[in-house]
Short mmCIF file of C-alpha atoms in Angstrom, two decimals:
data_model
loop_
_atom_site.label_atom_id
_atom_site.label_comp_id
_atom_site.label_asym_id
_atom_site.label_seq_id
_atom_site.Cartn_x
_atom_site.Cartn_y
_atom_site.Cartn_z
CA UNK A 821 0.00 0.00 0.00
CA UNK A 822 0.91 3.52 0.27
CA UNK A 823 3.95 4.24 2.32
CA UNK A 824 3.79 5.44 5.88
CA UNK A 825 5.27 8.44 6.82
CA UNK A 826 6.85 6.17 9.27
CA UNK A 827 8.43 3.91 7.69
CA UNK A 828 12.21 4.17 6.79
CA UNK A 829 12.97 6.61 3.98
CA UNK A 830 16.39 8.07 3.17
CA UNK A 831 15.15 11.23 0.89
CA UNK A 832 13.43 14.15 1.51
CA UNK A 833 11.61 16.25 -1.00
CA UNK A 834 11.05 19.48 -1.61
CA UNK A 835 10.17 22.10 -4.52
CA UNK A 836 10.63 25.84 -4.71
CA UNK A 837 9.47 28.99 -6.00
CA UNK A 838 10.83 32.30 -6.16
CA UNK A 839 10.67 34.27 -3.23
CA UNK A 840 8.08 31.87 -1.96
CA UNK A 841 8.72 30.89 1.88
CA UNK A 842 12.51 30.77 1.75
CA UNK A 843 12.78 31.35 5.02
CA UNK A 844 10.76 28.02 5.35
CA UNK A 845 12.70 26.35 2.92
CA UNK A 846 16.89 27.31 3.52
CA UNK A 847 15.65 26.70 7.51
CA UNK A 848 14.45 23.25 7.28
CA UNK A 849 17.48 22.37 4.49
CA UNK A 850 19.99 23.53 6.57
CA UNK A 851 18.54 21.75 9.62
CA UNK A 852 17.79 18.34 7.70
CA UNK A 853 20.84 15.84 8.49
CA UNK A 854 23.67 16.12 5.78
CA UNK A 855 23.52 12.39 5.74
CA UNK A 856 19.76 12.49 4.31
CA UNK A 857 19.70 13.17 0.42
CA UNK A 858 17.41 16.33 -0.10
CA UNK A 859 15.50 16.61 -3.82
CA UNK A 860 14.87 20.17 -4.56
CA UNK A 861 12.60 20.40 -7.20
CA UNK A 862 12.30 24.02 -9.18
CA UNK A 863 10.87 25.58 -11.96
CA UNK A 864 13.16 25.76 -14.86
CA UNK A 865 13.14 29.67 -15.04
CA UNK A 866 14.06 29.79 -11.23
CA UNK A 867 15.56 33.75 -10.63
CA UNK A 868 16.70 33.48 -7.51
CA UNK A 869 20.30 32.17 -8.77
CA UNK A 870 22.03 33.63 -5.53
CA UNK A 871 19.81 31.27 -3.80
CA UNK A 872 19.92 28.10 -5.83
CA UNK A 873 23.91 28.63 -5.83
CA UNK A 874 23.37 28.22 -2.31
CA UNK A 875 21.26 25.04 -2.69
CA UNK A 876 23.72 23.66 -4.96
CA UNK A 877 26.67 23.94 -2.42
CA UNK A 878 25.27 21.46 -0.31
CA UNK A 879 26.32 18.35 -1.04
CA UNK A 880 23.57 16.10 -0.05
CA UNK A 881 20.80 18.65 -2.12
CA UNK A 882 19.92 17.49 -5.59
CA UNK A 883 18.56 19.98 -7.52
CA UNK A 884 15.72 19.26 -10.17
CA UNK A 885 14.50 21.80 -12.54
CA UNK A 886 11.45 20.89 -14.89
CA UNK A 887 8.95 23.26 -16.53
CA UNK A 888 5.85 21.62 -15.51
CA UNK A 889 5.63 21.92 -11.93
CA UNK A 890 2.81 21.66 -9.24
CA UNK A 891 3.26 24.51 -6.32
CA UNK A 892 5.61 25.32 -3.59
CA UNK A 893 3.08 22.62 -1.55
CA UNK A 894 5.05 19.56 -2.36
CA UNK A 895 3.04 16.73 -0.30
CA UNK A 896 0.08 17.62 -2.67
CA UNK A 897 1.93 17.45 -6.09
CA UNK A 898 4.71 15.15 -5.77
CA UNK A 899 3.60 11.34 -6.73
CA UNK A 900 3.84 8.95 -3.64
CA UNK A 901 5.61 5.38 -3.21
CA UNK A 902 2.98 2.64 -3.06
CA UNK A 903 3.93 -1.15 -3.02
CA UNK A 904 2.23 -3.45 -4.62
CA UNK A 905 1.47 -6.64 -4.21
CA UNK A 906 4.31 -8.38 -6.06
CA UNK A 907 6.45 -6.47 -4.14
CA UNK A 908 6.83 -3.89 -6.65
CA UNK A 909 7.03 0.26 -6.19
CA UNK A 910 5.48 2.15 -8.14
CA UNK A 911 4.52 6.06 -7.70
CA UNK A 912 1.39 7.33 -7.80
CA UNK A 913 -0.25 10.66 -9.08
CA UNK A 914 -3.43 12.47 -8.56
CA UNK A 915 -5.00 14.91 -10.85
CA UNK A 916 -3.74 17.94 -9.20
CA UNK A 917 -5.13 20.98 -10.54
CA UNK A 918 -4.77 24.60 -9.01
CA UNK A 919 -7.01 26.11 -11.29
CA UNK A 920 -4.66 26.24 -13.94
CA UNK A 921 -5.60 22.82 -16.09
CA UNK A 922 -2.28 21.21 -15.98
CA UNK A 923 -0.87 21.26 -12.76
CA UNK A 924 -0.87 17.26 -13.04
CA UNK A 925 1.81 17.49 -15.18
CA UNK A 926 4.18 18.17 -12.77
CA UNK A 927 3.92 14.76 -10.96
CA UNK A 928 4.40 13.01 -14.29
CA UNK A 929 7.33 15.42 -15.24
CA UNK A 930 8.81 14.28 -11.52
CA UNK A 931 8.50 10.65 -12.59
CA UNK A 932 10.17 10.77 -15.32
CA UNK A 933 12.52 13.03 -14.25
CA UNK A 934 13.32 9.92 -11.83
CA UNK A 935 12.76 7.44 -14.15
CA UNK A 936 10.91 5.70 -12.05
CA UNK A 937 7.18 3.91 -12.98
CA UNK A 938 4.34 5.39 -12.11
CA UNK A 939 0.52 5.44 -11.81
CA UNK A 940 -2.02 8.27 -12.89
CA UNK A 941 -4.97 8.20 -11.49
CA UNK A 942 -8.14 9.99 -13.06
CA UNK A 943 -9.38 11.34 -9.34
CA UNK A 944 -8.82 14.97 -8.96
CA UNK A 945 -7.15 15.24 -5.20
CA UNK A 946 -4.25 16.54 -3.10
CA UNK A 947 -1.88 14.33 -1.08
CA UNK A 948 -2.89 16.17 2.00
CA UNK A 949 -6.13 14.39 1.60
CA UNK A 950 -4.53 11.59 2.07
CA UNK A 951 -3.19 9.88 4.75
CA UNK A 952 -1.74 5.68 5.34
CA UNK A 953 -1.41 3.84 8.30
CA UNK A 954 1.37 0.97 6.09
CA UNK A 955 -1.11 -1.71 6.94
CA UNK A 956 -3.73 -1.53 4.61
CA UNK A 957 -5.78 1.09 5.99
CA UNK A 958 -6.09 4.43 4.05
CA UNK A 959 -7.47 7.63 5.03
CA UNK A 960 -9.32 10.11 3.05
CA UNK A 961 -11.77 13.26 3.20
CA UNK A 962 -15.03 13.98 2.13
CA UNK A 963 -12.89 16.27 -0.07
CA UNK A 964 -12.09 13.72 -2.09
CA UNK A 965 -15.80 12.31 -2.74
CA UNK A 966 -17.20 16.19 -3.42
CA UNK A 967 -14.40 16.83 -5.98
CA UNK A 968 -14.71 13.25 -7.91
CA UNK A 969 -18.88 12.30 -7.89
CA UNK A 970 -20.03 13.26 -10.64
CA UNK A 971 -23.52 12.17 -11.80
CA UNK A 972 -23.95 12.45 -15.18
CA UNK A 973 -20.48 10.42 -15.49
CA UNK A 974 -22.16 8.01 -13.69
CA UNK A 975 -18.87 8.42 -10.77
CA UNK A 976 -20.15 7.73 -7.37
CA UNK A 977 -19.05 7.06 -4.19
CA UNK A 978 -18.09 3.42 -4.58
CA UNK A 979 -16.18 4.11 -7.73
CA UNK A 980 -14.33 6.59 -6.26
CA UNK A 981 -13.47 4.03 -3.19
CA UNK A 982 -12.43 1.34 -5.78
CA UNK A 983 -10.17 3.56 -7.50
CA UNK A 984 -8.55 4.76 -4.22
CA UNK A 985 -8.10 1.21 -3.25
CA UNK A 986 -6.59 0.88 -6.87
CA UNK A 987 -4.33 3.29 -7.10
CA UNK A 988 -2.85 2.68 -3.25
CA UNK A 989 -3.28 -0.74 -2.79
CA UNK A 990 -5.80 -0.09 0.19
CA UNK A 991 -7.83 -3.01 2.05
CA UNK A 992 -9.79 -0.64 3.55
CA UNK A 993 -10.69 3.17 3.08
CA UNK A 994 -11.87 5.39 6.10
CA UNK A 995 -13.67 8.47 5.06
CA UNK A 996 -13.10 11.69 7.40
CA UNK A 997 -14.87 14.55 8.20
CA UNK A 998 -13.61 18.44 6.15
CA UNK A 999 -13.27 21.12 9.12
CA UNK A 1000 -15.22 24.57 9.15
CA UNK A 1001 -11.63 26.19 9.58
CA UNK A 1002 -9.94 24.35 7.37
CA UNK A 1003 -10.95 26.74 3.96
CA UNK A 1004 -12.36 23.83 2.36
CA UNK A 1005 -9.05 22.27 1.48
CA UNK A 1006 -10.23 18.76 3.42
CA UNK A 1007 -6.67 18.17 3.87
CA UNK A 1008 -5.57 15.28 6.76
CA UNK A 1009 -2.71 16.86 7.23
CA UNK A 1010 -4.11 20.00 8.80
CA UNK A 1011 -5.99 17.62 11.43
CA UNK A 1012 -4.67 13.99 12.06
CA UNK A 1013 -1.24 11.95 12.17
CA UNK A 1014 -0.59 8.27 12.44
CA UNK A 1015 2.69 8.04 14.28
CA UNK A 1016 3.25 4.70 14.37
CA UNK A 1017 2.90 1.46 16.56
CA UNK A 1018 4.46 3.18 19.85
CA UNK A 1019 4.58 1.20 22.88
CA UNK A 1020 2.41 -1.66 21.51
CA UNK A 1021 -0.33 0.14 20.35
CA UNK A 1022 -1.16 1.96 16.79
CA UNK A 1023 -1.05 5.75 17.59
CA UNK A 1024 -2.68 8.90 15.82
CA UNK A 1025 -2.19 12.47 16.72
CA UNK A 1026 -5.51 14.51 16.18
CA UNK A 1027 -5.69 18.38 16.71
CA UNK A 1028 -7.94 20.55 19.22
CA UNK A 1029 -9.04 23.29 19.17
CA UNK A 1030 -10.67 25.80 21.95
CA UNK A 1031 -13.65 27.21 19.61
CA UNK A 1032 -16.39 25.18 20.23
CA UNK A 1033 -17.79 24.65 16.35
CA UNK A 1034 -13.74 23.59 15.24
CA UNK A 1035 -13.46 21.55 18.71
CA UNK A 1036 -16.76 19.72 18.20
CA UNK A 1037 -15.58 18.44 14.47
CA UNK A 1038 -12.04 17.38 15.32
CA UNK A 1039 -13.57 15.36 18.22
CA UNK A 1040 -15.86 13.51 15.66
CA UNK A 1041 -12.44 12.88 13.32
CA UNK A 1042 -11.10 11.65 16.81
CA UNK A 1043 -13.92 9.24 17.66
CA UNK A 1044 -13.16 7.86 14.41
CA UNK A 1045 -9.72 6.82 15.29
CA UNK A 1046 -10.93 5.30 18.77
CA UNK A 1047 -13.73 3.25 17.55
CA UNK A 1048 -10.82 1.91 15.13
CA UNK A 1049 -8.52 0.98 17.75
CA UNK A 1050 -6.12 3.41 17.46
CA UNK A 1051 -4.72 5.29 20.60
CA UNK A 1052 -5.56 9.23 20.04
CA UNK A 1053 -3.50 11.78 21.48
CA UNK A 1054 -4.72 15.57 21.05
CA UNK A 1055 -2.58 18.53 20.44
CA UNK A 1056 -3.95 22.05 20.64
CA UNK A 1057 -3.44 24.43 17.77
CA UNK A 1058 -3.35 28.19 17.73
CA UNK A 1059 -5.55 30.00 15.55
CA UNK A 1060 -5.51 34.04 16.73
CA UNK A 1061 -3.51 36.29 14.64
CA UNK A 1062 -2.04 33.95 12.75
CA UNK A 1063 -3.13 35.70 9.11
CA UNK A 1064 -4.90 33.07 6.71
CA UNK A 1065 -3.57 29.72 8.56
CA UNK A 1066 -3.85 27.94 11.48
CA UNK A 1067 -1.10 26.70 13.41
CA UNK A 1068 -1.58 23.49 13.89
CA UNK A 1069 1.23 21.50 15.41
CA UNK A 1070 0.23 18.04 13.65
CA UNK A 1071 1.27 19.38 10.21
CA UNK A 1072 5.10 18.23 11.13
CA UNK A 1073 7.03 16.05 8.86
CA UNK A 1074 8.53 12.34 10.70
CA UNK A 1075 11.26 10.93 9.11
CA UNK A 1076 13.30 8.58 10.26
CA UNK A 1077 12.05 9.06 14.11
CA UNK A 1078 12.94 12.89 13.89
CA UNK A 1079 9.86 15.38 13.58
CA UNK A 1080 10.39 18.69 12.17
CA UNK A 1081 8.02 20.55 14.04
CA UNK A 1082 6.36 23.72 12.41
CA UNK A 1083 7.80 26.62 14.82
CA UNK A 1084 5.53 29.66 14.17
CA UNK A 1085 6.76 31.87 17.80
CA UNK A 1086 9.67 32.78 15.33
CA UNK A 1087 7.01 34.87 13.19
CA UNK A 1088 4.77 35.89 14.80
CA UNK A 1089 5.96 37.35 18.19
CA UNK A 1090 3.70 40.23 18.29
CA UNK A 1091 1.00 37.45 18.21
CA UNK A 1092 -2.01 38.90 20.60
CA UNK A 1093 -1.43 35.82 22.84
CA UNK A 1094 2.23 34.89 22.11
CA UNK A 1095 2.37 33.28 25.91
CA UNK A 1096 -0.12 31.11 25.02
CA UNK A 1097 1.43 30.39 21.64
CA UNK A 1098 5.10 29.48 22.76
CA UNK A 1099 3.30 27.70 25.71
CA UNK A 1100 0.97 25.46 22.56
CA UNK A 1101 4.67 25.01 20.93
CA UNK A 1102 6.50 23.71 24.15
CA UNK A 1103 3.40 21.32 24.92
CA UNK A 1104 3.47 19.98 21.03
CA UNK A 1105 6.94 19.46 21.67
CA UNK A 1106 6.48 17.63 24.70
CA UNK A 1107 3.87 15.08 23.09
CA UNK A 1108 6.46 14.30 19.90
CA UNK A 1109 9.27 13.49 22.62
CA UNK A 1110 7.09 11.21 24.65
CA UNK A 1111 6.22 9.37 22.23
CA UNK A 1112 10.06 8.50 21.77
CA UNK A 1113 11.00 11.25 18.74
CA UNK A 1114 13.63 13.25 18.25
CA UNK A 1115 12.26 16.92 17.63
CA UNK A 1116 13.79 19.45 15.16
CA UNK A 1117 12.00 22.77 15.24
CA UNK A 1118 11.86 24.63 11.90
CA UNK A 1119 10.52 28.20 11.05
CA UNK A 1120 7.14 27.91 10.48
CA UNK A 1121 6.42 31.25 8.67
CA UNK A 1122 5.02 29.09 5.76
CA UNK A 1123 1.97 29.28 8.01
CA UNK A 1124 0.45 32.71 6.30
CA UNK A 1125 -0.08 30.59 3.34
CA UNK A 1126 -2.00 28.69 5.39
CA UNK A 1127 0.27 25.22 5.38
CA UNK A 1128 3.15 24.30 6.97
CA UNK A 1129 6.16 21.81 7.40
CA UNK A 1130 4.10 18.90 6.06
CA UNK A 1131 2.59 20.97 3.46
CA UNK A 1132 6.22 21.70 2.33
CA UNK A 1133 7.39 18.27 2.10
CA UNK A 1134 7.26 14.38 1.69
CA UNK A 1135 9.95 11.49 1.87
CA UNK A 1136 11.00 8.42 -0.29
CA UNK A 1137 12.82 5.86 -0.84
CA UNK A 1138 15.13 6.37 -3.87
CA UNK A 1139 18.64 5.36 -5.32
CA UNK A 1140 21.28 7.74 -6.21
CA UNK A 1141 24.46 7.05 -8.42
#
């Protein structure tokens, strides 16, 4: 099925636009372990040359430039590792479209780029929809349904399901609830992690909130989780003054048992209730640790485009010459 975040991976990946979160960007490449190969993936009429001569000196970054390309959000664009049945890998690639008609493109151009096999699928999603537990189980959003039913196409709900258990090799797939903060994006990522099997028992991370409407829908998405047997741990995000995103401390990328935790303190310190907001950090902190992870925090000024660390990235398993 579709990789875990959890599961070993010795690559992380990135893309890049001009001028577009670099802060973000040079702060989690320079913090990522030299040892770890780091894909950068750009547009091919990249301007910041200053910059990507400063990507390029690190030996461990590989840069890729290609004209079709998705957005600076890589876990939505970027195709993901699924293994199939035989063993096989194969990546896979949604429809991605930011309104432009082609933003799919830049998935395929990846693959190929990598020369590595992949799958398009016809459903129109995000990877932040999108979420895998490595043991069959594979959770979406309503997003996904509202963006793919389509009627006079005769698409429904169980086609969509089929094709989602197609595409990532799924036994089962759990449908999740979309968030009235979320700006309709439906994305996982925003609200819910699966950690891992941490002391014996399967673990997921789910966000809370103190405004009662938010609070009331992330406990449904939590009740979920229980009533599948997973442990649920909650972490509370911050959502005053924080421009068009929430800062949410469950949008963190895990590799390798290091989390690099979303920082947003660094921003924001004229933040009405920074107190509070160092104090959310140092608790989100404290969760990641206890559960046995080593915690990297990253500037998480990515945030006022309303994602962050996850948003930014995703991991593989690739060979280099």
């Amino acid at each position: 099925g579709l990789v875990s975040e959890t599961a070993p991976s010795n690559t992380i990946m990135l893309s890049f636009e001009d001028g577009m979160y670099k802060e973000s960007t040079w702060d989690l490449v320079n913090k990522i372990d030299p040892e770890t190969n780091i894909i950068l993936i750009v547009i091919s009429d990249f301007r910041e040359k200053d910059l990507l001569n400063k990507f390029k000196a690190k030996k461990n970054v590989r840069i890729i430039e290609q004209e079709h390309y998705g957005s600076i959000w890589t876990r939505d664009w970027v195709p993901q590792q699924v293994i199939r049945k035989d063993g096989s890998s194969e990546l896979v690639n949604l429809s991605y479209d930011l309104g432009g008609g082609y933003d799919y493109l830049g998935g395929r151009k990846f693959s190929e780029n990598m020369g590595l096999p992949y799958y398009e699928s016809w459903l129109s999603g995000e990877m932040g929809n999108i979420m895998s537990d490595g043991r069959g189980n594979l959770f979406v959003t309503e997003k996904i349904l509202k963006d793919n039913i389509d009627k006079e196409e005769g698409i429904g709900k169980k086609r969509i399901i089929d094709e989602l258990k197609r595409a990532f090799e799924a036994s089962k797939v759990h449908i999740l609830p979309v968030h009235p903060r979320d700006g309709g994006v439906g994305h996982i990522d925003l609200i819910a992690k699966y950690v891992g099997k941490i002391d014996g028992q399967e673990t997921v991370l789910v966000s809370d909130s103190i405004r009662p409407e938010v609070k009331t829908s992330l406990d449904q998405t939590a009740e979920i989780f229980k009533k599948l047997g997973y442990r649920v741990l909650r972490i509370e995000e911050y959502e005053k003054n924080i421009r068009s995103g929430v800062a949410g401390f469950v949008n963190s990328l895990i590799f390798n048992n290091k989390v690099y935790l979303p920082r947003y303190s660094i921003m924001f310190k004229e933040a009405i209730e920074i107190q509070r907001l160092t104090n959310l950090e140092k608790k989100a902190r404290a969760v990641y640790e206890s559960l046995g992870f080593e915690v990297i925090e990253v500037d998480g000024s990515a945030i006022q485009g309303g994602g962050a660390i996850h948003c930014l990235t995703c991991s593989g398993n690739f060979k280099f010459n």
